């Protein structure tokens, strides 16, 4: 079997949904790449060299040159390897995809993170914030720009918005269990729920997303640490 | 000659940096548009319907289809009206431009708000942080993008020029209000010269509200931080 192309190398972290986005995109495009797992507690010289501004994963190295920030990497992949496009063809659809990708990173993602970081007695407000954001997505699916569309935001196949929203949405189920809260009730968010289920069933997605028990262990560990820190500060 | 067949309408607010950015982009592309002034304190039904997610300006409507969020709008404008291009052709350089535009959004804009609301030593620290970010950008641009100017994009302003160039007057406004120097020519010559060149560009000159006028309209924003936010 031929070794992976040395042209593409991805610095990532196994539990990072941002890393998963890039891994999924590479897989969908049929691109070989070398993967290097970063220990975020002890960042490699390579990571610090290639991403001095943020010192974060993922970092995509193409012919040794770094491309940073997951959504920017997705655009780069699409523009460099236009076969199997991730972005929609129509300019307005592209604007919508960019808008909602930004919404995920700017609003929904942080809201979900806030649930996880919330103190035991402060969950309700954080959960409501997630619901508010999910309602906006659900509405868009039900009667807005994405109404009556096919299976995925990208059409019959997953596209950039599916990748960005999907890689990260698996944390919802993880946090639901660890925090004992309901985040995605199928009755309140039927379209989002069925989209997510379809997304998670894709072969490429199944290959990328870590096993749920690993994610649960990880989340429990981080949660313990957060609670431990906050009690020490009191 | 720009395609005049699309109906283009921009909902914005005066003295709002994000609105200015979008207007600059439209003018640079020679796009004819109708401008609708929104009252920040009394938003129209139309605006709330066009941007139900964020409920704020700017919103660009092209052939009846709305797009919100200034940076999203800028990319859309470049996508629809190709000439002159606001991004390089090379995908790697495009990624660099996008990185710095995102950096402005993630780091530079928030610190601008902070500088304005703090006082004394804390303000000085925030101002130093701002200067640090500008220096980081300067070094990155020099190494990865600069081809002699006058703009970061070269002969014609591009995405990063629109974002930084339209922010220049706000930088000067904050310098006046806070009594701190934020952008120093000797530290960040490429950024300063390209921002100045942007302000002089015929297509956008008249959109650059002088800092004195901003001062009059906004007074001292020490109590509020809406100087450059969408609202």
Coordinates of C-alpha atoms in Angstrom, one line a residue:
Chain A
X1 CA 0.0 0.0 0.0
X2 CA 1.4 3.4 -0.9
X3 CA 2.3 5.6 2.0
X4 CA 0.2 8.7 2.5
X5 CA 1.2 11.7 0.4
X6 CA 3.7 13.9 2.2
X7 CA 2.0 16.9 0.6
X8 CA -0.7 17.1 3.3
X9 CA -0.2 16.9 7.0
X10 CA -2.7 17.7 9.7
X11 CA -1.9 18.7 13.2
X12 CA -4.9 17.9 15.4
X13 CA -6.4 16.7 18.5
X14 CA -8.6 13.5 18.8
X15 CA -11.3 15.2 20.8
X16 CA -11.4 18.5 18.8
X17 CA -14.4 19.0 16.7
X18 CA -12.5 21.6 14.7
X19 CA -9.9 18.9 13.8
X20 CA -12.8 16.5 12.9
X21 CA -14.1 19.0 10.4
X22 CA -10.8 19.0 8.5
X23 CA -10.4 15.2 8.7
X24 CA -14.0 14.7 7.4
X25 CA -13.4 17.2 4.5
X26 CA -10.2 15.4 3.6
X27 CA -11.9 12.1 3.6
X28 CA -14.8 13.3 1.5
X29 CA -12.4 14.7 -1.0
X30 CA -10.4 11.5 -1.1
X31 CA -7.2 13.2 -0.1
X32 CA -4.4 11.3 1.6
X33 CA -2.8 13.0 4.5
X34 CA -0.4 12.4 7.4
X35 CA -1.9 13.0 10.8
X36 CA -0.1 14.1 13.9
X37 CA -1.8 14.1 17.3
X38 CA -1.0 17.1 19.4
X39 CA -0.8 17.0 23.1
X40 CA -2.5 20.3 23.9
X41 CA -0.9 20.3 27.4
X42 CA 2.5 20.2 25.7
X43 CA 2.3 21.7 22.3
X44 CA 4.9 20.5 19.7
X45 CA 7.5 22.8 18.3
X46 CA 5.8 22.3 14.9
X47 CA 2.5 23.6 16.2
X48 CA 4.1 26.6 17.8
X49 CA 6.1 27.3 14.7
X50 CA 3.2 27.1 12.3
X51 CA 0.5 28.7 14.4
X52 CA 2.3 31.3 16.6
X53 CA -0.7 33.6 16.7
X54 CA -3.2 31.2 18.3
X55 CA -1.1 28.0 19.1
X56 CA -4.2 25.9 18.3
X57 CA -5.2 22.9 16.2
X58 CA -6.1 22.2 13.6
X59 CA -3.2 23.2 11.4
X60 CA -3.1 21.9 7.9
X61 CA 0.3 21.8 6.3
X62 CA 0.3 21.7 2.5
X63 CA 3.8 21.3 1.0
X64 CA 5.0 22.5 4.4
X65 CA 3.0 25.8 4.4
X66 CA 0.4 26.2 7.2
X67 CA -3.3 26.9 6.7
X68 CA -5.0 27.9 9.9
X69 CA -8.6 28.0 11.3
X70 CA -10.9 25.1 10.5
X71 CA -13.4 27.0 8.3
X72 CA -10.6 28.7 6.4
X73 CA -9.0 25.3 5.9
X74 CA -12.3 24.0 4.5
X75 CA -12.4 26.9 2.0
X76 CA -8.7 26.2 1.1
X77 CA -9.4 22.6 0.4
X78 CA -12.4 23.4 -1.7
X79 CA -10.4 26.0 -3.8
X80 CA -7.4 23.8 -4.2
X81 CA -9.3 20.5 -4.9
X82 CA -12.5 21.6 -6.5
X83 CA -13.7 18.1 -7.3
X84 CA -16.3 16.9 -4.7
X85 CA -17.1 20.5 -3.8
X86 CA -18.0 21.3 -0.2
X87 CA -19.4 24.8 -0.9
X88 CA -22.7 25.1 -2.8
X89 CA -22.6 26.2 -6.5
X90 CA -25.0 29.2 -6.2
X91 CA -23.5 32.4 -4.7
X92 CA -26.5 33.1 -2.4
X93 CA -26.4 29.5 -1.1
X94 CA -22.7 30.1 -0.4
X95 CA -23.5 33.2 1.5
X96 CA -26.0 31.3 3.6
X97 CA -23.5 28.5 4.2
X98 CA -20.9 31.1 5.4
X99 CA -23.5 32.8 7.6
X100 CA -24.6 29.6 9.3
X101 CA -21.1 28.4 9.7
X102 CA -20.3 31.6 11.5
X103 CA -23.4 31.2 13.6
X104 CA -22.2 27.8 14.7
X105 CA -18.8 29.2 15.8
X106 CA -20.1 32.5 17.1
X107 CA -23.3 31.5 18.9
X108 CA -24.3 27.9 19.0
X109 CA -20.9 26.4 19.8
X110 CA -20.1 28.8 22.7
X111 CA -23.7 28.3 24.0
X112 CA -23.1 24.5 24.2
X113 CA -19.8 25.1 25.8
X114 CA -21.3 27.3 28.4
X115 CA -23.7 24.5 29.4
X116 CA -20.8 22.3 30.0
X117 CA -18.9 25.0 32.0
X118 CA -22.0 26.0 34.0
X119 CA -22.1 25.5 37.7
X120 CA -24.5 22.8 38.9
X121 CA -27.1 25.4 40.0
X122 CA -26.7 27.6 36.9
X123 CA -27.5 25.3 34.1
X124 CA -31.0 26.4 33.2
X125 CA -30.0 29.8 31.7
X126 CA -27.2 28.1 29.7
X127 CA -29.5 25.4 28.4
X128 CA -32.1 28.0 27.4
X129 CA -29.5 29.8 25.4
X130 CA -28.7 26.6 23.5
X131 CA -32.4 26.1 22.9
X132 CA -32.8 29.6 21.6
X133 CA -30.0 29.0 19.1
X134 CA -31.3 25.6 18.0
X135 CA -34.7 27.2 17.5
X136 CA -33.2 29.6 15.0
X137 CA -31.6 26.6 13.1
X138 CA -34.9 24.7 13.3
X139 CA -36.8 27.6 12.0
X140 CA -34.5 28.0 9.0
X141 CA -35.0 24.3 8.3
X142 CA -38.8 24.5 8.7
X143 CA -39.7 27.7 6.9
X144 CA -36.6 29.7 6.1
X145 CA -33.8 29.4 3.6
X146 CA -33.3 25.7 4.1
X147 CA -37.0 24.7 4.0
X148 CA -38.0 21.9 1.7
X149 CA -34.4 21.1 0.9
X150 CA -33.0 17.7 0.5
X151 CA -31.4 15.6 3.2
X152 CA -28.4 17.8 4.0
X153 CA -27.6 21.5 4.0
X154 CA -25.3 20.6 1.1
X155 CA -28.1 18.8 -0.9
X156 CA -28.0 15.0 -1.4
X157 CA -24.4 15.0 -0.1
X158 CA -23.0 16.7 2.9
X159 CA -21.4 20.0 2.4
X160 CA -19.5 22.6 4.4
X161 CA -22.4 23.6 6.7
X162 CA -23.1 19.9 7.4
X163 CA -19.5 19.4 8.3
X164 CA -19.3 22.5 10.6
X165 CA -22.6 22.0 12.3
X166 CA -22.3 18.2 12.4
X167 CA -18.8 18.0 13.8
X168 CA -19.5 19.3 17.2
X169 CA -23.2 18.3 17.4
X170 CA -22.1 14.9 18.8
X171 CA -21.1 16.8 21.9
X172 CA -24.8 17.5 22.5
X173 CA -25.5 13.9 23.3
X174 CA -22.3 13.7 25.4
X175 CA -23.2 16.8 27.4
X176 CA -26.7 15.6 27.8
X177 CA -25.5 12.5 29.6
X178 CA -22.7 14.1 31.6
X179 CA -24.7 17.1 32.7
X180 CA -28.1 15.3 32.8
X181 CA -29.8 17.9 30.7
X182 CA -31.9 17.6 27.6
X183 CA -30.5 19.7 24.8
X184 CA -32.0 18.2 21.6
X185 CA -35.5 17.0 22.3
X186 CA -36.6 15.4 19.0
X187 CA -40.1 16.8 19.6
X188 CA -38.9 20.4 19.9
X189 CA -36.3 20.1 17.2
X190 CA -37.5 17.4 14.8
X191 CA -35.8 18.6 11.6
X192 CA -32.5 19.3 13.4
X193 CA -32.7 15.9 15.1
X194 CA -33.3 14.0 11.9
X195 CA -30.6 15.9 10.0
X196 CA -28.1 15.1 12.7
X197 CA -29.1 11.4 12.7
X198 CA -28.6 11.3 8.9
X199 CA -25.3 13.1 9.2
X200 CA -24.0 10.7 11.8
X201 CA -25.0 7.7 9.7
X202 CA -22.7 8.7 6.8
X203 CA -19.8 6.3 6.4
X204 CA -17.2 9.0 6.4
X205 CA -18.6 10.6 9.5
X206 CA -18.7 7.3 11.4
X207 CA -15.0 6.8 10.5
X208 CA -14.1 10.2 11.9
X209 CA -16.1 10.7 15.1
X210 CA -14.6 9.1 18.1
X211 CA -16.5 6.4 20.0
X212 CA -19.1 7.8 22.4
X213 CA -17.5 6.2 25.5
X214 CA -14.2 7.9 24.8
X215 CA -16.0 11.2 24.4
X216 CA -18.0 10.6 27.6
X217 CA -14.9 9.7 29.6
X218 CA -13.1 12.8 28.3
X219 CA -16.1 15.0 29.1
X220 CA -16.5 13.6 32.6
X221 CA -12.8 14.2 33.2
X222 CA -13.0 17.8 32.1
X223 CA -16.2 18.4 34.0
X224 CA -14.6 17.0 37.2
X225 CA -11.6 19.3 36.7
X226 CA -13.8 22.3 36.2
X227 CA -15.9 21.6 39.2
X228 CA -12.8 20.9 41.2
X229 CA -11.3 24.2 40.1
X230 CA -14.4 26.2 41.0
X231 CA -14.7 24.8 44.5
X232 CA -11.0 25.5 45.2
X233 CA -11.6 29.1 44.2
X234 CA -14.4 29.6 46.7
Chain B
X1 CA -19.1 48.0 -15.9
X2 CA -20.9 46.6 -13.0
X3 CA -24.0 44.5 -13.6
X4 CA -26.9 46.9 -13.0
X5 CA -29.6 44.3 -13.3
X6 CA -29.7 43.1 -9.7
X7 CA -31.8 45.1 -7.3
X8 CA -29.4 45.9 -4.4
X9 CA -30.5 47.5 -1.1
X10 CA -28.4 48.1 1.9
X11 CA -29.9 48.6 5.4
X12 CA -27.4 50.4 7.6
X13 CA -26.8 53.0 10.3
X14 CA -24.8 56.2 10.1
X15 CA -21.5 56.2 12.0
X16 CA -21.5 52.4 12.1
X17 CA -18.2 50.8 11.1
X18 CA -19.8 47.6 9.8
X19 CA -22.2 49.5 7.6
X20 CA -19.3 51.6 6.2
X21 CA -17.3 48.5 5.4
X22 CA -20.2 47.2 3.2
X23 CA -20.8 50.5 1.5
X24 CA -17.1 50.8 0.7
X25 CA -17.1 47.3 -0.9
X26 CA -20.1 48.1 -3.0
X27 CA -18.6 51.4 -4.2
X28 CA -15.3 49.8 -5.0
X29 CA -17.1 47.3 -7.2
X30 CA -19.2 50.0 -8.8
X31 CA -22.4 48.4 -7.7
X32 CA -25.5 50.7 -7.7
X33 CA -27.5 50.3 -4.5
X34 CA -30.3 51.9 -2.5
X35 CA -29.4 52.8 1.0
X36 CA -31.9 52.6 3.9
X37 CA -31.0 54.3 7.1
X38 CA -32.1 52.4 10.2
X39 CA -32.7 53.9 13.6
X40 CA -30.6 51.9 16.0
X41 CA -33.1 52.5 18.8
X42 CA -36.2 51.8 16.7
X43 CA -35.5 49.1 14.2
X44 CA -37.9 48.7 11.3
X45 CA -40.2 45.7 10.8
X46 CA -38.4 45.2 7.5
X47 CA -35.0 44.9 9.1
X48 CA -36.2 42.5 11.8
X49 CA -37.8 40.3 9.1
X50 CA -34.6 40.4 7.0
X51 CA -32.3 39.5 9.8
X52 CA -34.3 37.6 12.4
X53 CA -31.2 35.9 13.8
X54 CA -29.2 38.9 14.8
X55 CA -31.7 41.8 14.3
X56 CA -29.1 44.3 13.3
X57 CA -27.5 46.2 10.5
X58 CA -25.9 45.9 8.1
X59 CA -28.1 43.7 5.9
X60 CA -27.6 43.6 2.1
X61 CA -30.6 42.5 0.0
X62 CA -29.8 41.3 -3.5
X63 CA -32.8 40.5 -5.7
X64 CA -34.9 40.2 -2.7
X65 CA -32.5 37.8 -0.8
X66 CA -31.0 39.1 2.4
X67 CA -27.5 38.6 3.7
X68 CA -26.5 39.7 7.2
X69 CA -23.2 40.0 9.1
X70 CA -20.7 42.5 7.5
X71 CA -17.9 40.0 6.8
X72 CA -20.3 37.5 5.3
X73 CA -21.7 40.4 3.1
X74 CA -18.2 41.4 2.0
X75 CA -17.4 37.9 0.9
X76 CA -20.7 37.7 -0.9
X77 CA -20.1 41.0 -2.7
X78 CA -16.8 39.7 -4.0
X79 CA -18.4 36.4 -5.0
X80 CA -21.1 38.1 -7.1
X81 CA -19.3 41.1 -8.5
X82 CA -15.9 39.7 -9.6
X83 CA -14.3 42.9 -10.8
X84 CA -12.0 44.2 -9.4
X85 CA -11.3 41.1 -7.2
X86 CA -11.0 41.7 -3.5
X87 CA -9.1 38.4 -2.9
X88 CA -5.9 37.1 -4.4
X89 CA -6.2 34.3 -7.0
X90 CA -3.9 31.9 -5.2
X91 CA -5.8 29.7 -2.6
X92 CA -2.9 29.9 -0.1
X93 CA -2.9 33.7 -0.2
X94 CA -6.7 33.8 0.0
X95 CA -6.4 31.7 3.1
X96 CA -3.9 34.2 4.5
X97 CA -6.3 37.2 3.8
X98 CA -9.2 35.3 5.4
X99 CA -7.0 34.5 8.4
X100 CA -6.1 38.2 9.0
X101 CA -9.7 39.4 8.4
X102 CA -10.8 36.8 11.0
X103 CA -8.0 38.0 13.3
X104 CA -9.3 41.5 13.2
X105 CA -12.7 40.2 14.1
X106 CA -11.4 37.9 16.9
X107 CA -8.8 40.1 18.4
X108 CA -8.6 43.7 17.1
X109 CA -12.3 44.8 17.3
X110 CA -12.9 43.5 20.8
X111 CA -9.8 45.3 22.1
X112 CA -10.9 48.5 20.5
X113 CA -14.1 48.3 22.5
X114 CA -12.1 47.6 25.6
X115 CA -9.8 50.6 25.2
X116 CA -12.7 52.9 25.0
X117 CA -14.3 51.8 28.2
X118 CA -11.3 51.5 30.5
X119 CA -9.4 54.2 32.2
X120 CA -5.8 54.9 33.4
X121 CA -3.4 52.1 33.6
X122 CA -5.9 49.5 32.4
X123 CA -6.6 51.6 29.3
X124 CA -2.9 51.9 28.7
X125 CA -2.5 48.1 28.9
X126 CA -5.4 47.6 26.5
X127 CA -3.9 50.1 24.1
X128 CA -0.6 48.2 24.2
X129 CA -2.5 45.0 23.5
X130 CA -4.1 46.7 20.5
X131 CA -0.7 47.9 19.2
X132 CA 0.6 44.4 19.7
X133 CA -2.1 42.9 17.5
X134 CA -1.5 45.5 14.8
X135 CA 2.2 44.6 14.9
X136 CA 1.4 40.9 14.5
X137 CA -0.8 41.7 11.5
X138 CA 1.9 44.0 10.1
X139 CA 4.5 41.2 10.3
X140 CA 2.2 38.6 8.8
X141 CA 1.2 40.9 5.9
X142 CA 4.7 41.8 5.2
X143 CA 5.8 38.2 5.1
X144 CA 2.8 36.6 3.4
X145 CA 0.9 39.2 1.3
X146 CA 2.6 42.5 0.6
X147 CA 3.5 43.0 -3.0
X148 CA 4.5 46.7 -2.8
X149 CA 1.2 48.3 -2.1
X150 CA -0.3 50.8 -2.0
X151 CA -2.9 48.4 -0.6
X152 CA -2.5 45.0 1.1
X153 CA -4.3 43.6 -2.0
X154 CA -1.8 45.4 -4.3
X155 CA -2.9 48.1 -6.8
X156 CA -6.5 47.9 -5.8
X157 CA -8.0 47.6 -2.3
X158 CA -9.1 44.1 -1.3
X159 CA -11.0 42.5 1.6
X160 CA -8.4 43.3 4.3
X161 CA -8.1 46.8 3.0
X162 CA -11.8 47.4 3.2
X163 CA -11.9 46.0 6.8
X164 CA -8.8 47.9 8.1
X165 CA -9.2 51.0 5.9
X166 CA -12.8 51.6 7.0
X167 CA -11.7 51.1 10.6
X168 CA -9.0 53.7 10.5
X169 CA -11.2 56.6 11.3
X170 CA -12.5 54.6 14.3
X171 CA -8.9 54.0 15.4
X172 CA -8.3 57.7 15.3
X173 CA -11.6 58.4 17.0
X174 CA -10.6 56.1 19.9
X175 CA -7.1 57.7 20.0
X176 CA -8.8 61.1 20.4
X177 CA -11.2 60.0 23.0
X178 CA -8.9 57.8 25.1
X179 CA -5.8 60.0 24.6
X180 CA -3.7 57.0 23.7
X181 CA -1.8 56.2 20.5
X182 CA -3.0 53.0 18.9
X183 CA -1.5 53.0 15.4
X184 CA 2.1 54.1 15.1
X185 CA 3.6 54.6 11.7
X186 CA 7.0 53.7 12.8
X187 CA 5.8 50.4 14.2
X188 CA 3.3 49.4 11.5
X189 CA 4.2 51.3 8.4
X190 CA 2.5 49.0 5.9
X191 CA -0.8 49.0 7.7
X192 CA -0.8 52.7 8.3
X193 CA 0.1 53.5 4.7
X194 CA -2.5 51.2 3.3
X195 CA -5.2 52.5 5.6
X196 CA -4.3 56.0 4.6
X197 CA -4.3 55.1 1.0
X198 CA -7.7 53.5 1.4
X199 CA -9.1 56.7 3.0
X200 CA -7.9 58.7 -0.1
X201 CA -9.4 56.3 -2.7
X202 CA -11.9 58.1 -4.9
X203 CA -14.6 55.5 -4.6
X204 CA -14.8 55.5 -0.8
X205 CA -13.3 58.9 0.2
X206 CA -16.7 60.5 1.0
X207 CA -17.7 57.5 3.2
X208 CA -14.8 58.1 5.5
X209 CA -16.4 60.1 8.4
X210 CA -13.6 62.3 9.9
X211 CA -12.9 61.4 13.6
X212 CA -14.1 64.9 14.6
X213 CA -17.5 64.3 13.2
X214 CA -17.6 60.9 14.9
X215 CA -16.7 62.7 18.2
X216 CA -19.6 65.1 17.7
X217 CA -22.1 62.4 16.9
X218 CA -20.9 59.9 19.5
X219 CA -19.5 62.1 22.2
X220 CA -17.4 60.1 24.6
X221 CA -18.4 56.5 24.3
X222 CA -16.7 55.7 27.6
X223 CA -20.0 54.7 29.0
X224 CA -21.0 52.5 26.1
X225 CA -19.2 50.4 23.6
X226 CA -21.3 50.7 20.5
X227 CA -18.8 52.7 18.6
X228 CA -18.0 50.0 16.1
X229 CA -20.5 47.2 16.8
X230 CA -23.4 46.1 14.7
X231 CA -26.5 47.3 16.5

